mmCIF file of C-alpha atoms in Angstrom:
data_model
loop_
_atom_site.group_PDB
_atom_site.id
_atom_site.type_symbol
_atom_site.label_atom_id
_atom_site.label_comp_id
_atom_site.label_asym_id
_atom_site.label_seq_id
_atom_site.Cartn_x
_atom_site.Cartn_y
_atom_site.Cartn_z
ATOM 1 C CA MET A 1 121.861 103.032 104.751
ATOM 2 C CA ALA A 2 118.764 101.198 103.538
ATOM 3 C CA GLN A 3 115.999 102.984 101.701
ATOM 4 C CA ILE A 4 113.387 100.553 100.399
ATOM 5 C CA GLU A 5 111.053 101.249 97.488
ATOM 6 C CA LEU A 6 108.059 99.183 96.455
ATOM 7 C CA ARG A 7 106.915 100.104 92.958
ATOM 8 C CA ASN A 8 103.561 98.741 91.774
ATOM 9 C CA VAL A 9 104.198 95.517 93.702
ATOM 10 C CA SER A 10 101.520 92.830 93.421
ATOM 11 C CA LYS A 11 101.249 89.206 94.497
ATOM 12 C CA ARG A 12 98.737 86.791 92.992
ATOM 13 C CA TRP A 13 98.083 83.080 93.306
ATOM 14 C CA GLY A 14 95.939 82.250 90.298
ATOM 15 C CA SER A 15 92.896 84.503 90.479
ATOM 16 C CA PHE A 16 93.472 85.350 94.160
ATOM 17 C CA VAL A 17 95.117 88.732 94.755
ATOM 18 C CA GLY A 18 97.152 88.848 97.966
ATOM 19 C CA VAL A 19 98.701 92.292 97.446
ATOM 20 C CA ASP A 20 97.492 94.734 94.798
ATOM 21 C CA ASP A 21 99.632 97.530 93.293
ATOM 22 C CA PHE A 22 101.571 98.458 96.448
ATOM 23 C CA ASN A 23 103.597 101.691 96.134
ATOM 24 C CA LEU A 24 105.704 103.042 98.976
ATOM 25 C CA THR A 25 109.123 104.466 99.816
ATOM 26 C CA ILE A 26 110.471 103.533 103.248
ATOM 27 C CA ALA A 27 113.120 105.976 104.408
ATOM 28 C CA ASP A 28 116.501 104.963 105.797
ATOM 29 C CA LYS A 29 116.230 104.218 109.560
ATOM 30 C CA GLU A 30 112.432 104.545 109.470
ATOM 31 C CA PHE A 31 110.276 102.286 111.653
ATOM 32 C CA LEU A 32 107.340 101.361 109.410
ATOM 33 C CA VAL A 33 104.401 99.276 110.606
ATOM 34 C CA LEU A 34 102.154 97.284 108.260
ATOM 35 C CA LEU A 35 98.799 97.087 110.034
ATOM 36 C CA GLY A 36 95.601 95.261 109.189
ATOM 37 C CA PRO A 37 93.389 92.253 109.906
ATOM 38 C CA SER A 38 94.314 88.665 109.059
ATOM 39 C CA GLY A 39 94.507 88.110 105.305
ATOM 40 C CA CYS A 40 95.044 91.774 104.406
ATOM 41 C CA GLY A 41 98.420 91.152 102.721
ATOM 42 C CA LYS A 42 100.781 92.643 105.314
ATOM 43 C CA THR A 43 102.834 89.479 105.941
ATOM 44 C CA THR A 44 102.921 88.694 102.202
ATOM 45 C CA THR A 45 104.345 92.187 101.594
ATOM 46 C CA MET A 46 107.048 91.602 104.194
ATOM 47 C CA ARG A 47 107.873 88.162 102.770
ATOM 48 C CA MET A 48 108.301 89.674 99.295
ATOM 49 C CA ILE A 49 110.744 92.223 100.718
ATOM 50 C CA ALA A 50 112.621 89.388 102.433
ATOM 51 C CA GLY A 51 112.678 87.280 99.253
ATOM 52 C CA LEU A 52 110.590 84.500 100.799
ATOM 53 C CA GLU A 53 107.791 85.152 98.264
ATOM 54 C CA ASP A 54 108.242 85.936 94.583
ATOM 55 C CA VAL A 55 106.819 89.220 93.281
ATOM 56 C CA THR A 56 104.150 88.706 90.612
ATOM 57 C CA ASP A 57 104.354 92.285 89.281
ATOM 58 C CA GLY A 58 106.391 95.355 90.151
ATOM 59 C CA ASP A 59 109.816 95.976 91.635
ATOM 60 C CA ILE A 60 111.435 96.083 95.064
ATOM 61 C CA LEU A 61 114.496 98.316 95.347
ATOM 62 C CA VAL A 62 116.970 98.662 98.216
ATOM 63 C CA ASP A 63 119.074 101.814 97.956
ATOM 64 C CA GLY A 64 118.052 102.047 94.313
ATOM 65 C CA LYS A 65 119.097 98.482 93.459
ATOM 66 C CA ARG A 66 116.416 96.076 92.203
ATOM 67 C CA VAL A 67 116.407 92.992 94.451
ATOM 68 C CA ASN A 68 113.527 90.951 92.988
ATOM 69 C CA ASP A 69 115.872 88.216 91.799
ATOM 70 C CA LEU A 70 118.198 88.134 94.818
ATOM 71 C CA GLU A 71 118.076 85.194 97.215
ATOM 72 C CA PRO A 72 116.951 85.996 100.793
ATOM 73 C CA LYS A 73 120.511 85.485 102.077
ATOM 74 C CA ASP A 74 121.784 88.152 99.686
ATOM 75 C CA ARG A 75 119.331 90.890 100.672
ATOM 76 C CA ASP A 76 121.023 91.824 103.985
ATOM 77 C CA VAL A 77 117.783 91.617 105.951
ATOM 78 C CA SER A 78 117.201 89.970 109.306
ATOM 79 C CA MET A 79 113.769 88.567 110.180
ATOM 80 C CA VAL A 80 112.103 87.951 113.540
ATOM 81 C CA PHE A 81 109.224 85.486 113.276
ATOM 82 C CA GLN A 82 106.099 85.075 115.389
ATOM 83 C CA SER A 83 107.160 81.491 116.216
ATOM 84 C CA TYR A 84 110.690 82.476 117.480
ATOM 85 C CA ALA A 85 112.213 79.676 115.271
ATOM 86 C CA LEU A 86 114.958 78.769 117.756
ATOM 87 C CA TYR A 87 117.089 75.634 117.554
ATOM 88 C CA PRO A 88 116.048 73.466 120.544
ATOM 89 C CA ASN A 89 119.358 71.573 120.730
ATOM 90 C CA MET A 90 121.423 74.770 121.018
ATOM 91 C CA ASN A 91 121.750 76.981 124.077
ATOM 92 C CA VAL A 92 120.961 80.697 123.929
ATOM 93 C CA TYR A 93 124.574 81.651 123.157
ATOM 94 C CA GLU A 94 124.762 79.287 120.174
ATOM 95 C CA ASN A 95 121.310 80.329 118.906
ATOM 96 C CA ILE A 96 122.407 83.949 118.857
ATOM 97 C CA ARG A 97 125.770 83.025 117.295
ATOM 98 C CA PHE A 98 124.306 80.842 114.537
ATOM 99 C CA PRO A 99 123.803 83.595 111.883
ATOM 100 C CA LEU A 100 127.469 84.575 112.238
ATOM 101 C CA LYS A 101 128.601 80.992 111.560
ATOM 102 C CA VAL A 102 126.308 80.621 108.546
ATOM 103 C CA ARG A 103 127.514 83.882 106.996
ATOM 104 C CA GLY A 104 131.184 83.035 107.519
ATOM 105 C CA ILE A 105 131.903 85.965 109.838
ATOM 106 C CA ASP A 106 135.394 85.879 111.392
ATOM 107 C CA PRO A 107 135.109 83.537 114.438
ATOM 108 C CA LYS A 108 137.376 85.843 116.455
ATOM 109 C CA THR A 109 134.585 88.455 116.482
ATOM 110 C CA HIS A 110 131.751 86.092 117.445
ATOM 111 C CA ASP A 111 131.990 86.314 121.219
ATOM 112 C CA GLU A 112 132.034 90.111 121.266
ATOM 113 C CA LYS A 113 129.083 90.341 118.837
ATOM 114 C CA VAL A 114 126.996 87.718 120.678
ATOM 115 C CA ARG A 115 127.553 89.330 124.053
ATOM 116 C CA ARG A 116 126.754 92.784 122.715
ATOM 117 C CA ALA A 117 123.464 91.534 121.240
ATOM 118 C CA SER A 118 122.700 89.593 124.429
ATOM 119 C CA ARG A 119 123.364 92.651 126.587
ATOM 120 C CA MET A 120 121.000 94.782 124.502
ATOM 121 C CA VAL A 121 118.064 92.452 125.240
ATOM 122 C CA GLU A 122 119.116 91.599 128.821
ATOM 123 C CA LEU A 123 119.918 87.922 128.259
ATOM 124 C CA ASP A 124 123.392 87.717 129.820
ATOM 125 C CA ASP A 125 122.171 85.466 132.649
ATOM 126 C CA PHE A 126 120.523 82.986 130.267
ATOM 127 C CA LEU A 127 123.223 82.286 127.681
ATOM 128 C CA HIS A 128 123.784 78.736 128.945
ATOM 129 C CA ARG A 129 120.113 77.724 128.846
ATOM 130 C CA LYS A 130 118.271 75.804 126.132
ATOM 131 C CA PRO A 131 115.078 77.327 124.616
ATOM 132 C CA ALA A 132 112.885 74.815 126.510
ATOM 133 C CA GLU A 133 114.126 76.338 129.772
ATOM 134 C CA LEU A 134 113.010 79.844 128.826
ATOM 135 C CA SER A 135 109.731 81.715 129.101
ATOM 136 C CA GLY A 136 107.960 82.999 126.000
ATOM 137 C CA GLY A 137 109.280 86.513 126.582
ATOM 138 C CA GLN A 138 112.842 85.239 126.965
ATOM 139 C CA ARG A 139 112.587 83.198 123.757
ATOM 140 C CA GLN A 140 111.397 86.255 121.883
ATOM 141 C CA ARG A 141 114.383 88.194 123.196
ATOM 142 C CA VAL A 142 116.687 85.432 121.919
ATOM 143 C CA ALA A 143 115.070 85.812 118.493
ATOM 144 C CA LEU A 144 115.642 89.586 118.671
ATOM 145 C CA ALA A 145 119.288 89.103 119.683
ATOM 146 C CA ARG A 146 119.817 86.671 116.816
ATOM 147 C CA ALA A 147 118.518 89.327 114.414
ATOM 148 C CA ILE A 148 120.649 92.060 116.005
ATOM 149 C CA VAL A 149 123.894 90.075 115.915
ATOM 150 C CA ARG A 150 123.952 90.069 112.105
ATOM 151 C CA GLU A 151 123.974 93.888 112.004
ATOM 152 C CA PRO A 152 121.712 93.913 108.918
ATOM 153 C CA ASN A 153 120.577 96.874 106.850
ATOM 154 C CA VAL A 154 116.904 96.018 107.439
ATOM 155 C CA PHE A 155 114.981 94.396 110.283
ATOM 156 C CA LEU A 156 111.763 92.582 109.395
ATOM 157 C CA MET A 157 109.473 91.651 112.291
ATOM 158 C CA ASP A 158 106.398 89.484 111.686
ATOM 159 C CA GLU A 159 103.966 89.769 114.629
ATOM 160 C CA PRO A 160 106.779 89.138 117.138
ATOM 161 C CA LEU A 161 104.618 89.813 120.215
ATOM 162 C CA SER A 162 101.448 87.905 119.354
ATOM 163 C CA ASN A 163 102.422 84.780 121.344
ATOM 164 C CA LEU A 164 103.108 86.737 124.540
ATOM 165 C CA ASP A 165 100.674 87.504 127.352
ATOM 166 C CA ALA A 166 99.442 91.072 127.826
ATOM 167 C CA LYS A 167 102.021 92.115 130.432
ATOM 168 C CA LEU A 168 104.946 90.688 128.445
ATOM 169 C CA ARG A 169 103.682 92.361 125.274
ATOM 170 C CA VAL A 170 103.919 95.752 126.967
ATOM 171 C CA SER A 171 107.458 95.232 128.310
ATOM 172 C CA THR A 172 108.775 93.631 125.098
ATOM 173 C CA ARG A 173 107.174 96.382 123.023
ATOM 174 C CA ALA A 174 109.077 98.942 125.092
ATOM 175 C CA GLN A 175 112.272 96.977 124.504
ATOM 176 C CA ILE A 176 111.725 96.929 120.727
ATOM 177 C CA LYS A 177 111.048 100.681 120.775
ATOM 178 C CA ASN A 178 114.284 101.314 122.663
ATOM 179 C CA LEU A 179 116.250 98.946 120.391
ATOM 180 C CA SER A 180 115.007 100.669 117.246
ATOM 181 C CA HIS A 181 116.199 103.996 118.649
ATOM 182 C CA GLU A 182 119.582 102.561 119.688
ATOM 183 C CA LEU A 183 120.260 100.565 116.512
ATOM 184 C CA ALA A 184 118.881 103.157 114.043
ATOM 185 C CA VAL A 185 118.182 100.486 111.394
ATOM 186 C CA THR A 186 115.342 100.515 108.861
ATOM 187 C CA THR A 187 112.601 98.361 110.391
ATOM 188 C CA ILE A 188 109.411 96.934 108.900
ATOM 189 C CA TYR A 189 107.041 95.532 111.485
ATOM 190 C CA VAL A 190 103.864 93.534 110.783
ATOM 191 C CA THR A 191 100.982 93.461 113.272
ATOM 192 C CA HIS A 192 97.202 93.301 113.573
ATOM 193 C CA ASP A 193 97.415 95.147 116.918
ATOM 194 C CA GLN A 194 96.762 98.844 116.445
ATOM 195 C CA ILE A 195 98.242 99.693 119.873
ATOM 196 C CA GLU A 196 101.582 98.231 118.744
ATOM 197 C CA ALA A 197 101.319 100.251 115.545
ATOM 198 C CA MET A 198 100.495 103.502 117.334
ATOM 199 C CA THR A 199 103.256 103.156 119.936
ATOM 200 C CA LEU A 200 106.099 101.863 117.727
ATOM 201 C CA ALA A 201 105.730 103.378 114.274
ATOM 202 C CA ASP A 202 107.167 106.441 112.599
ATOM 203 C CA ARG A 203 104.584 105.714 109.897
ATOM 204 C CA VAL A 204 101.742 103.229 109.637
ATOM 205 C CA VAL A 205 100.431 101.524 106.485
ATOM 206 C CA VAL A 206 96.855 100.348 107.015
ATOM 207 C CA MET A 207 95.892 97.496 104.669
ATOM 208 C CA LYS A 208 92.669 95.690 103.801
ATOM 209 C CA GLY A 209 92.157 92.975 101.195
ATOM 210 C CA GLY A 210 95.659 93.458 99.775
ATOM 211 C CA VAL A 211 95.093 97.182 99.184
ATOM 212 C CA VAL A 212 96.699 100.085 101.049
ATOM 213 C CA GLN A 213 93.974 102.151 102.732
ATOM 214 C CA GLN A 214 96.117 104.913 104.263
ATOM 215 C CA VAL A 215 99.755 105.774 104.955
ATOM 216 C CA GLY A 216 100.683 108.307 107.612
ATOM 217 C CA SER A 217 102.043 108.976 111.056
ATOM 218 C CA PRO A 218 100.089 107.433 113.951
ATOM 219 C CA THR A 219 98.727 110.891 114.776
ATOM 220 C CA GLU A 220 97.584 111.557 111.198
ATOM 221 C CA ILE A 221 95.818 108.223 110.926
ATOM 222 C CA TYR A 222 94.177 108.608 114.323
ATOM 223 C CA ASP A 223 93.034 112.213 113.806
ATOM 224 C CA ARG A 224 92.076 112.014 110.123
ATOM 225 C CA PRO A 225 91.255 108.449 109.040
ATOM 226 C CA ALA A 226 90.960 108.222 105.257
ATOM 227 C CA ASN A 227 87.856 106.047 105.391
ATOM 228 C CA ALA A 228 85.453 104.285 107.729
ATOM 229 C CA PHE A 229 87.553 101.094 107.738
ATOM 230 C CA VAL A 230 90.632 102.921 109.037
ATOM 231 C CA ALA A 231 88.455 104.766 111.555
ATOM 232 C CA SER A 232 87.072 101.466 112.819
ATOM 233 C CA PHE A 233 90.507 99.832 113.027
ATOM 234 C CA ILE A 234 92.510 102.553 114.782
ATOM 235 C CA GLY A 235 91.938 103.519 118.405
ATOM 236 C CA SER A 236 91.102 101.744 121.630
ATOM 237 C CA PRO A 237 88.160 101.721 121.633
ATOM 238 C CA ALA A 238 87.687 102.104 117.885
ATOM 239 C CA MET A 239 85.887 105.155 116.577
ATOM 240 C CA ASN A 240 82.119 105.101 117.068
ATOM 241 C CA LEU A 241 80.398 104.835 113.669
ATOM 242 C CA MET A 242 76.684 105.518 113.218
ATOM 243 C CA GLU A 243 74.665 105.109 110.039
ATOM 244 C CA GLY A 244 71.933 107.683 109.465
ATOM 245 C CA GLN A 245 70.422 110.278 107.164
ATOM 246 C CA VAL A 246 71.293 113.932 106.593
ATOM 247 C CA SER A 247 68.588 116.440 105.696
ATOM 248 C CA GLY A 248 69.249 120.176 105.691
ATOM 249 C CA GLY A 249 72.498 119.730 107.642
ATOM 250 C CA VAL A 250 70.820 117.603 110.330
ATOM 251 C CA PHE A 251 72.073 114.038 110.920
ATOM 252 C CA SER A 252 69.376 111.724 112.255
ATOM 253 C CA ALA A 253 69.496 108.135 113.511
ATOM 254 C CA ALA A 254 67.859 106.201 116.346
ATOM 255 C CA HIS A 255 68.300 108.305 119.530
ATOM 256 C CA VAL A 256 70.512 110.759 117.592
ATOM 257 C CA GLU A 257 70.107 114.278 116.201
ATOM 258 C CA ILE A 258 73.173 116.367 115.301
ATOM 259 C CA ARG A 259 72.530 119.767 113.702
ATOM 260 C CA GLY A 260 74.650 122.170 111.678
ATOM 261 C CA LEU A 261 76.646 119.665 109.662
ATOM 262 C CA ASN A 262 78.207 120.676 106.350
ATOM 263 C CA ALA A 263 77.162 117.527 104.490
ATOM 264 C CA PRO A 264 74.978 116.692 101.483
ATOM 265 C CA ASP A 265 71.492 115.297 102.014
ATOM 266 C CA GLY A 266 71.215 111.527 101.993
ATOM 267 C CA PRO A 267 72.658 108.513 103.794
ATOM 268 C CA LEU A 268 75.840 109.135 105.780
ATOM 269 C CA THR A 269 78.135 107.403 108.262
ATOM 270 C CA LEU A 270 79.075 109.673 111.141
ATOM 271 C CA GLY A 271 81.947 108.896 113.485
ATOM 272 C CA PHE A 272 83.394 110.278 116.717
ATOM 273 C CA ARG A 273 85.846 109.046 119.325
ATOM 274 C CA ALA A 274 84.757 108.038 122.804
ATOM 275 C CA GLU A 275 87.200 110.411 124.500
ATOM 276 C CA ASP A 276 86.076 113.429 122.427
ATOM 277 C CA ALA A 277 82.413 113.310 123.514
ATOM 278 C CA ALA A 278 81.086 114.057 126.993
ATOM 279 C CA LEU A 279 78.136 113.473 129.275
ATOM 280 C CA ALA A 280 75.419 116.112 129.016
ATOM 281 C CA PRO A 281 72.533 117.080 131.330
ATOM 282 C CA GLN A 282 69.643 114.651 130.932
ATOM 283 C CA GLY A 283 67.929 115.052 127.538
ATOM 284 C CA SER A 284 70.118 117.957 126.399
ATOM 285 C CA GLY A 285 72.713 116.071 124.354
ATOM 286 C CA GLN A 286 72.758 115.040 120.703
ATOM 287 C CA ILE A 287 72.391 111.397 121.750
ATOM 288 C CA THR A 288 69.894 110.331 124.417
ATOM 289 C CA ALA A 289 69.425 106.615 124.990
ATOM 290 C CA PRO A 290 69.269 103.939 127.709
ATOM 291 C CA ILE A 291 72.621 102.618 128.943
ATOM 292 C CA TYR A 292 73.448 99.279 127.314
ATOM 293 C CA THR A 293 76.558 98.533 129.362
ATOM 294 C CA LEU A 294 79.064 100.118 131.757
ATOM 295 C CA GLU A 295 82.752 99.181 131.926
ATOM 296 C CA LEU A 296 84.996 100.350 134.754
ATOM 297 C CA LEU A 297 88.481 100.854 133.263
ATOM 298 C CA GLY A 298 90.271 102.148 136.349
ATOM 299 C CA ASP A 299 91.071 105.605 135.003
ATOM 300 C CA ALA A 300 87.632 106.077 133.414
ATOM 301 C CA THR A 301 84.175 104.569 132.988
ATOM 302 C CA MET A 302 83.075 103.537 129.499
ATOM 303 C CA ILE A 303 79.351 104.056 128.877
ATOM 304 C CA SER A 304 77.785 102.341 125.859
ATOM 305 C CA VAL A 305 74.375 102.815 124.255
ATOM 306 C CA ARG A 306 72.768 101.272 121.182
ATOM 307 C CA VAL A 307 72.247 103.395 118.080
ATOM 308 C CA GLY A 308 70.530 101.180 115.552
ATOM 309 C CA ASP A 309 72.817 98.178 115.062
ATOM 310 C CA ALA A 310 75.869 99.986 116.467
ATOM 311 C CA LEU A 311 77.222 100.216 119.993
ATOM 312 C CA VAL A 312 78.291 103.796 120.731
ATOM 313 C CA SER A 313 80.671 104.453 123.632
ATOM 314 C CA VAL A 314 81.698 107.550 125.562
ATOM 315 C CA LYS A 315 84.323 107.863 128.283
ATOM 316 C CA ALA A 316 83.162 109.353 131.560
ATOM 317 C CA ASP A 317 84.956 110.076 134.826
ATOM 318 C CA LYS A 318 86.036 107.034 136.839
ATOM 319 C CA SER A 319 83.644 108.065 139.621
ATOM 320 C CA TYR A 320 80.569 107.924 137.337
ATOM 321 C CA ARG A 321 77.918 105.507 138.586
ATOM 322 C CA ALA A 322 74.664 104.412 136.944
ATOM 323 C CA GLU A 323 72.684 101.272 136.170
ATOM 324 C CA ILE A 324 72.083 99.478 132.880
ATOM 325 C CA GLY A 325 68.823 100.834 131.452
ATOM 326 C CA ASP A 326 69.198 104.329 132.943
ATOM 327 C CA MET A 327 68.794 107.125 130.401
ATOM 328 C CA VAL A 328 71.934 109.053 129.518
ATOM 329 C CA SER A 329 72.748 111.995 127.230
ATOM 330 C CA PHE A 330 75.968 112.563 125.303
ATOM 331 C CA SER A 331 77.237 115.873 123.939
ATOM 332 C CA ILE A 332 78.608 115.434 120.388
ATOM 333 C CA PRO A 333 79.944 118.808 119.150
ATOM 334 C CA ASN A 334 80.162 119.231 115.376
ATOM 335 C CA GLU A 335 83.922 119.738 115.475
ATOM 336 C CA ILE A 336 84.555 116.201 116.759
ATOM 337 C CA CYS A 337 82.448 114.541 114.053
ATOM 338 C CA HIS A 338 84.016 112.619 111.166
ATOM 339 C CA LEU A 339 81.834 112.167 108.077
ATOM 340 C CA PHE A 340 82.102 109.194 105.699
ATOM 341 C CA ASN A 341 80.333 108.235 102.487
ATOM 342 C CA ALA A 342 77.691 105.625 103.323
ATOM 343 C CA LYS A 343 78.451 103.557 100.202
ATOM 344 C CA ASP A 344 82.240 103.298 99.983
ATOM 345 C CA GLY A 345 83.260 104.664 103.394
ATOM 346 C CA ALA A 346 85.471 107.423 101.929
ATOM 347 C CA ARG A 347 86.089 110.439 104.144
ATOM 348 C CA LEU A 348 84.017 113.534 103.319
ATOM 349 C CA GLY A 349 85.097 117.140 103.733
ATOM 350 C CA ASP A 350 88.568 118.601 104.178
#
């Protein structure tokens, strides 16, 4: 069992705040993803949990025990790094075995543990090879096996897929998902890739500038983003955001008029997702504008228009054909609209 609590945890270097007043309880066996852009504090948070960074303020507890002052080796966590961190002079078998030797585990159990970990990540045919003889995906699997072999209470994964090409990212992501189900170990996973977060996580913590913006299941964060930043960060494509004015329940911006909104008069940021809107008969939609670009995605066609300084996209059928510059209308029903405060980006309404 490994329940992790972060209580008012902060990290500062002089006047620079890396993580500010982080509070969270991570349940036993939960797969939690820390998500955000570079510099948001997600890796620093993970490193504090691992003991690789000192906590400036606050407490970190594992199963109710304060671990702030424990050395990394005493925290019973296993970390998978972005850089793989393999020993080039050792073959795959010895790389996987290394944590067992360091921790003084009974040598009689090593072979069974190494081969079990190897089997779980499909490395049995590569145990004799050196890291230089492996592909990037194979090296990452060695790093995963080396973490598994220790049988820790907590897995920490710091952007483990970022060095892989797109196809390998998909297959390795599936492997991590399956492993987390099979091992049932508390896992904290750091990424800037929202697709990884959405597909892997039980819960997602979205961070910006060292501050938690929202915590929730992937569905909750996707359907009800807490603010415009979360809305812009989650989804592929990200949520369309348009700045405009509301007067008498009517939202107006360049090429846009949406009526019947329950919103106060004044500046407003209105958002909607590309897949929730639809094409409308010419001139009859809430947005009518010339096509800025068309992207054929295979299963759909993405149509984009300009609304002020923003590009606004809508998914159409894969058979849709038009030319750049042609006029197009989009239907934006009120029920798909998300409303955000124009000043601080906070979500408005229920």
